């Protein structure tokens, strides 16, 4: 129970599932998908299917960390700014060259960053601590060089295997590929990697009133926004949206779309799940598998359907039925669809990132559900502040476009007051790397 806030006006309905209960049931049907081998750059955001073991030392050879001179530390033990030690320069090594010379006492080899340190040398002195600049300015050659510092053994030498040892597990199975992992794999000399494949998500909108964006407007119709907002979310969270278009509220229409929908890893429909709806969707889906219609203790998005359909080849395809109202569809997707995709992708951390913010205005909770209020979070004087986006009707999609987070009023509070601390689920947190 929170410290602040008011006791519940209404006790909540025990027949409704909590968000956590619904999520747990949904996730229990989500398999981790099989692996695919793909180019490393295309695997960004996906999860490693195997440990990555190096068959190289990196760096492969001892090499110079600076542009300078490779030499033996014992040759310059007495060197200082006031009394430099002059060494004979016996050659030059650039990065990518293998040194053919070795360095003896009283000798130095001019060396570039990344070039292998020649045999005999045990330290590198950067140009800045030699008289190279003066020599160049006065037109003297570089057959000799004055060293102005008593360099210690190992200075500016990068030792072979310092970054990665041959045989070492460099990245573990289950790691998400971010730019640094992509770079590490490339550093091992590989251009492909095995990752858990992305789920293909069938997306189907249902309703007699729906028009395809791009079609001419017809009175009585509304444009199908759910297919697009949900597909965009699927893509953001690492799935591959497969657009199935619009099914009408009749058996044949839904059936025709379902055949294609059952080729995906998960089918997501919108609308046709609320009570008293004139929809065939429920009936059709029930025919093709086991579907539960749930009330989830949340607002928006109370009605939700979930089940498992059976494809003609016997394959089981999970089905998530989102509510029709555009905000409800998005908020329900953020709670359940996102987590389902993450589980199939093999991602471990599936909770949405949250911040704690101070509310600028109250959130009302009239019937004991968990309220996800569209909010704008900003940082002021080092603290997060949350204000609401105005009217909270679940049909008002532009209010979702104005929000960057969902401020949560728990189900056991009838309101959160202005000035109270609230948890805000961030919609735009940079958690995703796709
Ligand atoms: P329903 O669940 O079918 O009763 O739909 C609830 C509300 O959401 C109705 O006002 C629908 O017109 C609307 N709606 C349903 N599907 C979509 C969609 N794909 N895009 C936009 N609005 C929708
Ligand atoms: Mg409908």
Coordinates of C-alpha atoms in Angstrom, one line a residue, residues 41 43-46 176-179 181 235-238 342 347 429-434:
X41 CA 25.1 -5.6 -38.9
X43 CA 21.6 -8.8 -36.3
X44 CA 21.6 -5.6 -34.3
X45 CA 19.2 -5.9 -31.3
X46 CA 18.9 -9.7 -31.6
X176 CA 21.8 -8.6 -27.0
X177 CA 23.8 -7.3 -30.0
X178 CA 24.4 -3.6 -29.5
X179 CA 26.9 -1.6 -31.6
X181 CA 29.0 -6.4 -29.6
X235 CA 9.0 -3.2 -35.6
X236 CA 10.3 -1.1 -32.8
X237 CA 10.5 -4.0 -30.5
X238 CA 12.2 -6.3 -33.0
X342 CA 10.9 -10.1 -26.3
X347 CA 15.5 -11.3 -24.4
X429 CA 13.2 5.3 -23.4
X430 CA 16.1 4.2 -25.6
X431 CA 15.9 0.6 -24.5
X432 CA 15.6 -0.8 -28.0
X433 CA 18.4 -1.0 -30.5
X434 CA 16.5 -1.7 -33.7

